[in-house]
Amino acid sequence: MSGDDPTAVVAVPALPIAGGFRLLVMRELALDDGPPAYAVIGQTLVRAPPRSIRHGVAFALAFGPDIMGWLNRALGRPAWCDASGDTQRNPRWPALAWHRASRTWPGGTLTTEWSVDILFPEEADRAAFALAFAEALAGREPVSETA
């Protein structure tokens, strides 16, 4: 399947946006006679929506394990408890937010492009992330260091 097919699941490059990146996660295909179908895009920065839940697909956003490890090392823990026991979010950690856009394909197929916006509060952290994950942001699989 090519990237010119609405059912393609190949990774595409992330789009740079103010403060971070927009990464295509899945494509919702509008169907005339039934619930929508989803094409999950093959990328490695965020976890694919799990399909094992009882009533459909979970659409939570979460970084993959390699990304979580890097963020922990580079930015510190995602949250901690303060002296009063309240949880405090690490202000350097990126925020994740859904972004959707309608798209009409040649031939008339209608889709909704579901992307995740990865937004960094600090430019230095965004730049370090971009350097560490350049391959994944470019829509390519990282080259294995053991290969």
PDB file of N, CA, C and O in Angstrom, residues 19-72:
ATOM      1  N   GLY A  19       6.341  24.719  18.992  1.00  0.00           N
ATOM      2  CA  GLY A  19       6.600  24.024  20.245  1.00  0.00           C
ATOM      3  C   GLY A  19       6.749  22.530  20.141  1.00  0.00           C
ATOM      4  O   GLY A  19       6.967  21.865  21.153  1.00  0.00           O
ATOM      5  N   GLY A  20       6.624  21.960  18.941  1.00  0.00           N
ATOM      6  CA  GLY A  20       6.744  20.510  18.867  1.00  0.00           C
ATOM      7  C   GLY A  20       6.485  19.927  17.500  1.00  0.00           C
ATOM      8  O   GLY A  20       6.939  20.440  16.480  1.00  0.00           O
ATOM      9  N   PHE A  21       5.678  18.861  17.502  1.00  0.00           N
ATOM     10  CA  PHE A  21       5.482  18.055  16.294  1.00  0.00           C
ATOM     11  C   PHE A  21       4.052  17.558  16.229  1.00  0.00           C
ATOM     12  O   PHE A  21       3.422  17.315  17.252  1.00  0.00           O
ATOM     13  N   ARG A  22       3.541  17.364  15.015  1.00  0.00           N
ATOM     14  CA  ARG A  22       2.245  16.726  14.778  1.00  0.00           C
ATOM     15  C   ARG A  22       2.524  15.418  14.054  1.00  0.00           C
ATOM     16  O   ARG A  22       3.108  15.402  12.976  1.00  0.00           O
ATOM     17  N   LEU A  23       2.103  14.321  14.669  1.00  0.00           N
ATOM     18  CA  LEU A  23       2.397  12.985  14.176  1.00  0.00           C
ATOM     19  C   LEU A  23       1.101  12.252  13.842  1.00  0.00           C
ATOM     20  O   LEU A  23       0.240  12.078  14.711  1.00  0.00           O
ATOM     21  N   LEU A  24       0.949  11.823  12.585  1.00  0.00           N
ATOM     22  CA  LEU A  24      -0.241  11.081  12.167  1.00  0.00           C
ATOM     23  C   LEU A  24      -0.267   9.726  12.868  1.00  0.00           C
ATOM     24  O   LEU A  24       0.701   8.962  12.799  1.00  0.00           O
ATOM     25  N   VAL A  25      -1.364   9.439  13.568  1.00  0.00           N
ATOM     26  CA  VAL A  25      -1.497   8.210  14.354  1.00  0.00           C
ATOM     27  C   VAL A  25      -2.472   7.239  13.700  1.00  0.00           C
ATOM     28  O   VAL A  25      -2.229   6.041  13.641  1.00  0.00           O
ATOM     29  N   MET A  26      -3.592   7.747  13.223  1.00  0.00           N
ATOM     30  CA  MET A  26      -4.553   6.869  12.559  1.00  0.00           C
ATOM     31  C   MET A  26      -5.453   7.667  11.646  1.00  0.00           C
ATOM     32  O   MET A  26      -5.532   8.888  11.713  1.00  0.00           O
ATOM     33  N   ARG A  27      -6.097   6.908  10.779  1.00  0.00           N
ATOM     34  CA  ARG A  27      -6.993   7.481   9.780  1.00  0.00           C
ATOM     35  C   ARG A  27      -8.343   6.805   9.959  1.00  0.00           C
ATOM     36  O   ARG A  27      -8.443   5.580   9.976  1.00  0.00           O
ATOM     37  N   GLU A  28      -9.369   7.606  10.117  1.00  0.00           N
ATOM     38  CA  GLU A  28     -10.735   7.101  10.259  1.00  0.00           C
ATOM     39  C   GLU A  28     -11.413   7.181   8.893  1.00  0.00           C
ATOM     40  O   GLU A  28     -11.470   8.248   8.287  1.00  0.00           O
ATOM     41  N   LEU A  29     -11.900   6.039   8.417  1.00  0.00           N
ATOM     42  CA  LEU A  29     -12.565   5.990   7.117  1.00  0.00           C
ATOM     43  C   LEU A  29     -14.068   6.009   7.330  1.00  0.00           C
ATOM     44  O   LEU A  29     -14.616   5.168   8.053  1.00  0.00           O
ATOM     45  N   ALA A  30     -14.722   6.972   6.710  1.00  0.00           N
ATOM     46  CA  ALA A  30     -16.172   7.074   6.809  1.00  0.00           C
ATOM     47  C   ALA A  30     -16.808   5.988   5.950  1.00  0.00           C
ATOM     48  O   ALA A  30     -16.493   5.861   4.773  1.00  0.00           O
ATOM     49  N   LEU A  31     -17.677   5.206   6.565  1.00  0.00           N
ATOM     50  CA  LEU A  31     -18.373   4.148   5.844  1.00  0.00           C
ATOM     51  C   LEU A  31     -19.858   4.490   5.765  1.00  0.00           C
ATOM     52  O   LEU A  31     -20.425   5.018   6.722  1.00  0.00           O
ATOM     53  N   ASP A  32     -20.480   4.172   4.625  1.00  0.00           N
ATOM     54  CA  ASP A  32     -21.890   4.512   4.439  1.00  0.00           C
ATOM     55  C   ASP A  32     -22.808   3.701   5.338  1.00  0.00           C
ATOM     56  O   ASP A  32     -23.807   4.202   5.821  1.00  0.00           O
ATOM     57  N   ASP A  33     -22.476   2.445   5.559  1.00  0.00           N
ATOM     58  CA  ASP A  33     -23.418   1.556   6.244  1.00  0.00           C
ATOM     59  C   ASP A  33     -22.778   0.823   7.420  1.00  0.00           C
ATOM     60  O   ASP A  33     -22.741  -0.397   7.452  1.00  0.00           O
ATOM     61  N   GLY A  34     -22.302   1.558   8.370  1.00  0.00           N
ATOM     62  CA  GLY A  34     -21.711   0.916   9.531  1.00  0.00           C
ATOM     63  C   GLY A  34     -20.782   1.843  10.275  1.00  0.00           C
ATOM     64  O   GLY A  34     -20.597   3.002   9.885  1.00  0.00           O
ATOM     65  N   PRO A  35     -20.214   1.332  11.337  1.00  0.00           N
ATOM     66  CA  PRO A  35     -19.284   2.173  12.104  1.00  0.00           C
ATOM     67  C   PRO A  35     -18.031   2.465  11.287  1.00  0.00           C
ATOM     68  O   PRO A  35     -17.717   1.740  10.338  1.00  0.00           O
ATOM     69  N   PRO A  36     -17.320   3.511  11.652  1.00  0.00           N
ATOM     70  CA  PRO A  36     -16.110   3.839  10.902  1.00  0.00           C
ATOM     71  C   PRO A  36     -15.051   2.751  11.050  1.00  0.00           C
ATOM     72  O   PRO A  36     -15.046   1.996  12.016  1.00  0.00           O
ATOM     73  N   ALA A  37     -14.167   2.695  10.083  1.00  0.00           N
ATOM     74  CA  ALA A  37     -13.018   1.796  10.133  1.00  0.00           C
ATOM     75  C   ALA A  37     -11.786   2.657  10.401  1.00  0.00           C
ATOM     76  O   ALA A  37     -11.761   3.841  10.068  1.00  0.00           O
ATOM     77  N   TYR A  38     -10.769   2.046  11.011  1.00  0.00           N
ATOM     78  CA  TYR A  38      -9.564   2.787  11.353  1.00  0.00           C
ATOM     79  C   TYR A  38      -8.347   2.116  10.755  1.00  0.00           C
ATOM     80  O   TYR A  38      -8.191   0.907  10.853  1.00  0.00           O
ATOM     81  N   ALA A  39      -7.470   2.935  10.163  1.00  0.00           N
ATOM     82  CA  ALA A  39      -6.164   2.469   9.702  1.00  0.00           C
ATOM     83  C   ALA A  39      -5.147   3.060  10.677  1.00  0.00           C
ATOM     84  O   ALA A  39      -4.977   4.281  10.742  1.00  0.00           O
ATOM     85  N   VAL A  40      -4.520   2.206  11.485  1.00  0.00           N
ATOM     86  CA  VAL A  40      -3.525   2.662  12.451  1.00  0.00           C
ATOM     87  C   VAL A  40      -2.196   2.805  11.723  1.00  0.00           C
ATOM     88  O   VAL A  40      -1.733   1.879  11.067  1.00  0.00           O
ATOM     89  N   ILE A  41      -1.589   3.969  11.830  1.00  0.00           N
ATOM     90  CA  ILE A  41      -0.367   4.293  11.096  1.00  0.00           C
ATOM     91  C   ILE A  41       0.838   3.691  11.814  1.00  0.00           C
ATOM     92  O   ILE A  41       0.975   3.813  13.030  1.00  0.00           O
ATOM     93  N   GLY A  42       1.726   3.061  11.067  1.00  0.00           N
ATOM     94  CA  GLY A  42       2.893   2.383  11.626  1.00  0.00           C
ATOM     95  C   GLY A  42       4.013   3.332  11.967  1.00  0.00           C
ATOM     96  O   GLY A  42       4.914   3.565  11.178  1.00  0.00           O
ATOM     97  N   GLN A  43       3.969   3.926  13.155  1.00  0.00           N
ATOM     98  CA  GLN A  43       5.036   4.805  13.627  1.00  0.00           C
ATOM     99  C   GLN A  43       5.448   4.334  15.017  1.00  0.00           C
ATOM    100  O   GLN A  43       4.803   3.481  15.591  1.00  0.00           O
ATOM    101  N   THR A  44       6.541   4.888  15.542  1.00  0.00           N
ATOM    102  CA  THR A  44       7.121   4.313  16.755  1.00  0.00           C
ATOM    103  C   THR A  44       7.182   5.249  17.959  1.00  0.00           C
ATOM    104  O   THR A  44       7.663   4.835  19.006  1.00  0.00           O
ATOM    105  N   LEU A  45       6.701   6.460  17.871  1.00  0.00           N
ATOM    106  CA  LEU A  45       6.815   7.390  18.996  1.00  0.00           C
ATOM    107  C   LEU A  45       5.728   7.209  20.045  1.00  0.00           C
ATOM    108  O   LEU A  45       5.991   7.310  21.238  1.00  0.00           O
ATOM    109  N   VAL A  46       4.503   7.013  19.624  1.00  0.00           N
ATOM    110  CA  VAL A  46       3.414   6.777  20.569  1.00  0.00           C
ATOM    111  C   VAL A  46       2.881   5.370  20.357  1.00  0.00           C
ATOM    112  O   VAL A  46       3.014   4.787  19.282  1.00  0.00           O
ATOM    113  N   ARG A  47       2.290   4.840  21.412  1.00  0.00           N
ATOM    114  CA  ARG A  47       1.734   3.480  21.334  1.00  0.00           C
ATOM    115  C   ARG A  47       0.534   3.455  20.396  1.00  0.00           C
ATOM    116  O   ARG A  47      -0.250   4.395  20.358  1.00  0.00           O
ATOM    117  N   ALA A  48       0.399   2.358  19.668  1.00  0.00           N
ATOM    118  CA  ALA A  48      -0.778   2.174  18.820  1.00  0.00           C
ATOM    119  C   ALA A  48      -2.002   1.989  19.714  1.00  0.00           C
ATOM    120  O   ALA A  48      -1.884   1.465  20.822  1.00  0.00           O
ATOM    121  N   PRO A  49      -3.174   2.432  19.268  1.00  0.00           N
ATOM    122  CA  PRO A  49      -4.375   2.213  20.072  1.00  0.00           C
ATOM    123  C   PRO A  49      -4.577   0.720  20.316  1.00  0.00           C
ATOM    124  O   PRO A  49      -4.536  -0.075  19.374  1.00  0.00           O
ATOM    125  N   PRO A  50      -4.769   0.304  21.574  1.00  0.00           N
ATOM    126  CA  PRO A  50      -4.970  -1.119  21.838  1.00  0.00           C
ATOM    127  C   PRO A  50      -6.309  -1.593  21.296  1.00  0.00           C
ATOM    128  O   PRO A  50      -7.285  -0.868  21.334  1.00  0.00           O
ATOM    129  N   ARG A  51      -6.320  -2.788  20.775  1.00  0.00           N
ATOM    130  CA  ARG A  51      -7.544  -3.352  20.218  1.00  0.00           C
ATOM    131  C   ARG A  51      -8.099  -4.485  21.077  1.00  0.00           C
ATOM    132  O   ARG A  51      -8.994  -5.174  20.686  1.00  0.00           O
ATOM    133  N   SER A  52      -7.539  -4.657  22.260  1.00  0.00           N
ATOM    134  CA  SER A  52      -7.944  -5.800  23.079  1.00  0.00           C
ATOM    135  C   SER A  52      -9.000  -5.464  24.120  1.00  0.00           C
ATOM    136  O   SER A  52      -9.353  -6.310  24.914  1.00  0.00           O
ATOM    137  N   ILE A  53      -9.493  -4.231  24.121  1.00  0.00           N
ATOM    138  CA  ILE A  53     -10.514  -3.917  25.110  1.00  0.00           C
ATOM    139  C   ILE A  53     -11.854  -4.464  24.658  1.00  0.00           C
ATOM    140  O   ILE A  53     -12.076  -4.738  23.474  1.00  0.00           O
ATOM    141  N   ARG A  54     -12.754  -4.624  25.587  1.00  0.00           N
ATOM    142  CA  ARG A  54     -14.002  -5.335  25.332  1.00  0.00           C
ATOM    143  C   ARG A  54     -14.933  -4.652  24.332  1.00  0.00           C
ATOM    144  O   ARG A  54     -15.579  -5.298  23.535  1.00  0.00           O
ATOM    145  N   HIS A  55     -15.029  -3.339  24.378  1.00  0.00           N
ATOM    146  CA  HIS A  55     -16.025  -2.644  23.565  1.00  0.00           C
ATOM    147  C   HIS A  55     -15.404  -1.732  22.520  1.00  0.00           C
ATOM    148  O   HIS A  55     -15.774  -0.581  22.389  1.00  0.00           O
ATOM    149  N   GLY A  56     -14.434  -2.212  21.779  1.00  0.00           N
ATOM    150  CA  GLY A  56     -13.887  -1.411  20.700  1.00  0.00           C
ATOM    151  C   GLY A  56     -12.416  -1.088  20.886  1.00  0.00           C
ATOM    152  O   GLY A  56     -11.654  -1.874  21.418  1.00  0.00           O
ATOM    153  N   VAL A  57     -12.045   0.099  20.455  1.00  0.00           N
ATOM    154  CA  VAL A  57     -10.654   0.528  20.453  1.00  0.00           C
ATOM    155  C   VAL A  57     -10.486   1.633  21.489  1.00  0.00           C
ATOM    156  O   VAL A  57     -11.290   2.553  21.564  1.00  0.00           O
ATOM    157  N   ALA A  58      -9.426   1.548  22.301  1.00  0.00           N
ATOM    158  CA  ALA A  58      -9.102   2.636  23.228  1.00  0.00           C
ATOM    159  C   ALA A  58      -8.286   3.674  22.464  1.00  0.00           C
ATOM    160  O   ALA A  58      -7.398   3.322  21.713  1.00  0.00           O
ATOM    161  N   PHE A  59      -8.598   4.908  22.669  1.00  0.00           N
ATOM    162  CA  PHE A  59      -7.933   5.975  21.930  1.00  0.00           C
ATOM    163  C   PHE A  59      -7.038   6.826  22.816  1.00  0.00           C
ATOM    164  O   PHE A  59      -6.816   7.995  22.556  1.00  0.00           O
ATOM    165  N   ALA A  60      -6.518   6.244  23.882  1.00  0.00           N
ATOM    166  CA  ALA A  60      -5.616   6.973  24.774  1.00  0.00           C
ATOM    167  C   ALA A  60      -4.298   7.256  24.058  1.00  0.00           C
ATOM    168  O   ALA A  60      -3.894   6.512  23.165  1.00  0.00           O
ATOM    169  N   LEU A  61      -3.640   8.315  24.463  1.00  0.00           N
ATOM    170  CA  LEU A  61      -2.331   8.666  23.909  1.00  0.00           C
ATOM    171  C   LEU A  61      -1.266   8.364  24.946  1.00  0.00           C
ATOM    172  O   LEU A  61      -1.372   8.800  26.092  1.00  0.00           O
ATOM    173  N   ALA A  62      -0.252   7.620  24.545  1.00  0.00           N
ATOM    174  CA  ALA A  62       0.862   7.317  25.440  1.00  0.00           C
ATOM    175  C   ALA A  62       2.119   7.101  24.608  1.00  0.00           C
ATOM    176  O   ALA A  62       2.069   6.510  23.526  1.00  0.00           O
ATOM    177  N   PHE A  63       3.241   7.577  25.125  1.00  0.00           N
ATOM    178  CA  PHE A  63       4.511   7.333  24.462  1.00  0.00           C
ATOM    179  C   PHE A  63       4.882   5.861  24.582  1.00  0.00           C
ATOM    180  O   PHE A  63       4.507   5.189  25.538  1.00  0.00           O
ATOM    181  N   GLY A  64       5.662   5.375  23.605  1.00  0.00           N
ATOM    182  CA  GLY A  64       6.200   4.027  23.668  1.00  0.00           C
ATOM    183  C   GLY A  64       7.288   3.930  24.729  1.00  0.00           C
ATOM    184  O   GLY A  64       7.788   4.943  25.228  1.00  0.00           O
ATOM    185  N   PRO A  65       7.693   2.702  25.091  1.00  0.00           N
ATOM    186  CA  PRO A  65       8.670   2.505  26.158  1.00  0.00           C
ATOM    187  C   PRO A  65      10.021   3.176  25.908  1.00  0.00           C
ATOM    188  O   PRO A  65      10.611   3.736  26.841  1.00  0.00           O
ATOM    189  N   ASP A  66      10.530   3.141  24.682  1.00  0.00           N
ATOM    190  CA  ASP A  66      11.816   3.785  24.391  1.00  0.00           C
ATOM    191  C   ASP A  66      11.742   5.297  24.603  1.00  0.00           C
ATOM    192  O   ASP A  66      12.682   5.912  25.109  1.00  0.00           O
ATOM    193  N   ILE A  67      10.617   5.880  24.209  1.00  0.00           N
ATOM    194  CA  ILE A  67      10.431   7.319  24.356  1.00  0.00           C
ATOM    195  C   ILE A  67      10.324   7.666  25.844  1.00  0.00           C
ATOM    196  O   ILE A  67      10.930   8.636  26.309  1.00  0.00           O
ATOM    197  N   MET A  68       9.558   6.868  26.586  1.00  0.00           N
ATOM    198  CA  MET A  68       9.426   7.105  28.034  1.00  0.00           C
ATOM    199  C   MET A  68      10.784   7.042  28.717  1.00  0.00           C
ATOM    200  O   MET A  68      11.095   7.874  29.576  1.00  0.00           O
ATOM    201  N   GLY A  69      11.591   6.055  28.357  1.00  0.00           N
ATOM    202  CA  GLY A  69      12.921   5.934  28.941  1.00  0.00           C
ATOM    203  C   GLY A  69      13.774   7.161  28.657  1.00  0.00           C
ATOM    204  O   GLY A  69      14.446   7.693  29.547  1.00  0.00           O
ATOM    205  N   TRP A  70      13.754   7.619  27.402  1.00  0.00           N
ATOM    206  CA  TRP A  70      14.544   8.791  27.041  1.00  0.00           C
ATOM    207  C   TRP A  70      14.054  10.027  27.807  1.00  0.00           C
ATOM    208  O   TRP A  70      14.860  10.802  28.339  1.00  0.00           O
ATOM    209  N   LEU A  71      12.731  10.226  27.856  1.00  0.00           N
ATOM    210  CA  LEU A  71      12.185  11.382  28.561  1.00  0.00           C
ATOM    211  C   LEU A  71      12.564  11.360  30.042  1.00  0.00           C
ATOM    212  O   LEU A  71      12.922  12.392  30.608  1.00  0.00           O
ATOM    213  N   ASN A  72      12.501  10.178  30.662  1.00  0.00           N
ATOM    214  CA  ASN A  72      12.893  10.066  32.072  1.00  0.00           C
ATOM    215  C   ASN A  72      14.353  10.461  32.271  1.00  0.00           C
ATOM    216  O   ASN A  72      14.684  11.174  33.221  1.00  0.00           O
TER     217      ASN A  72
END
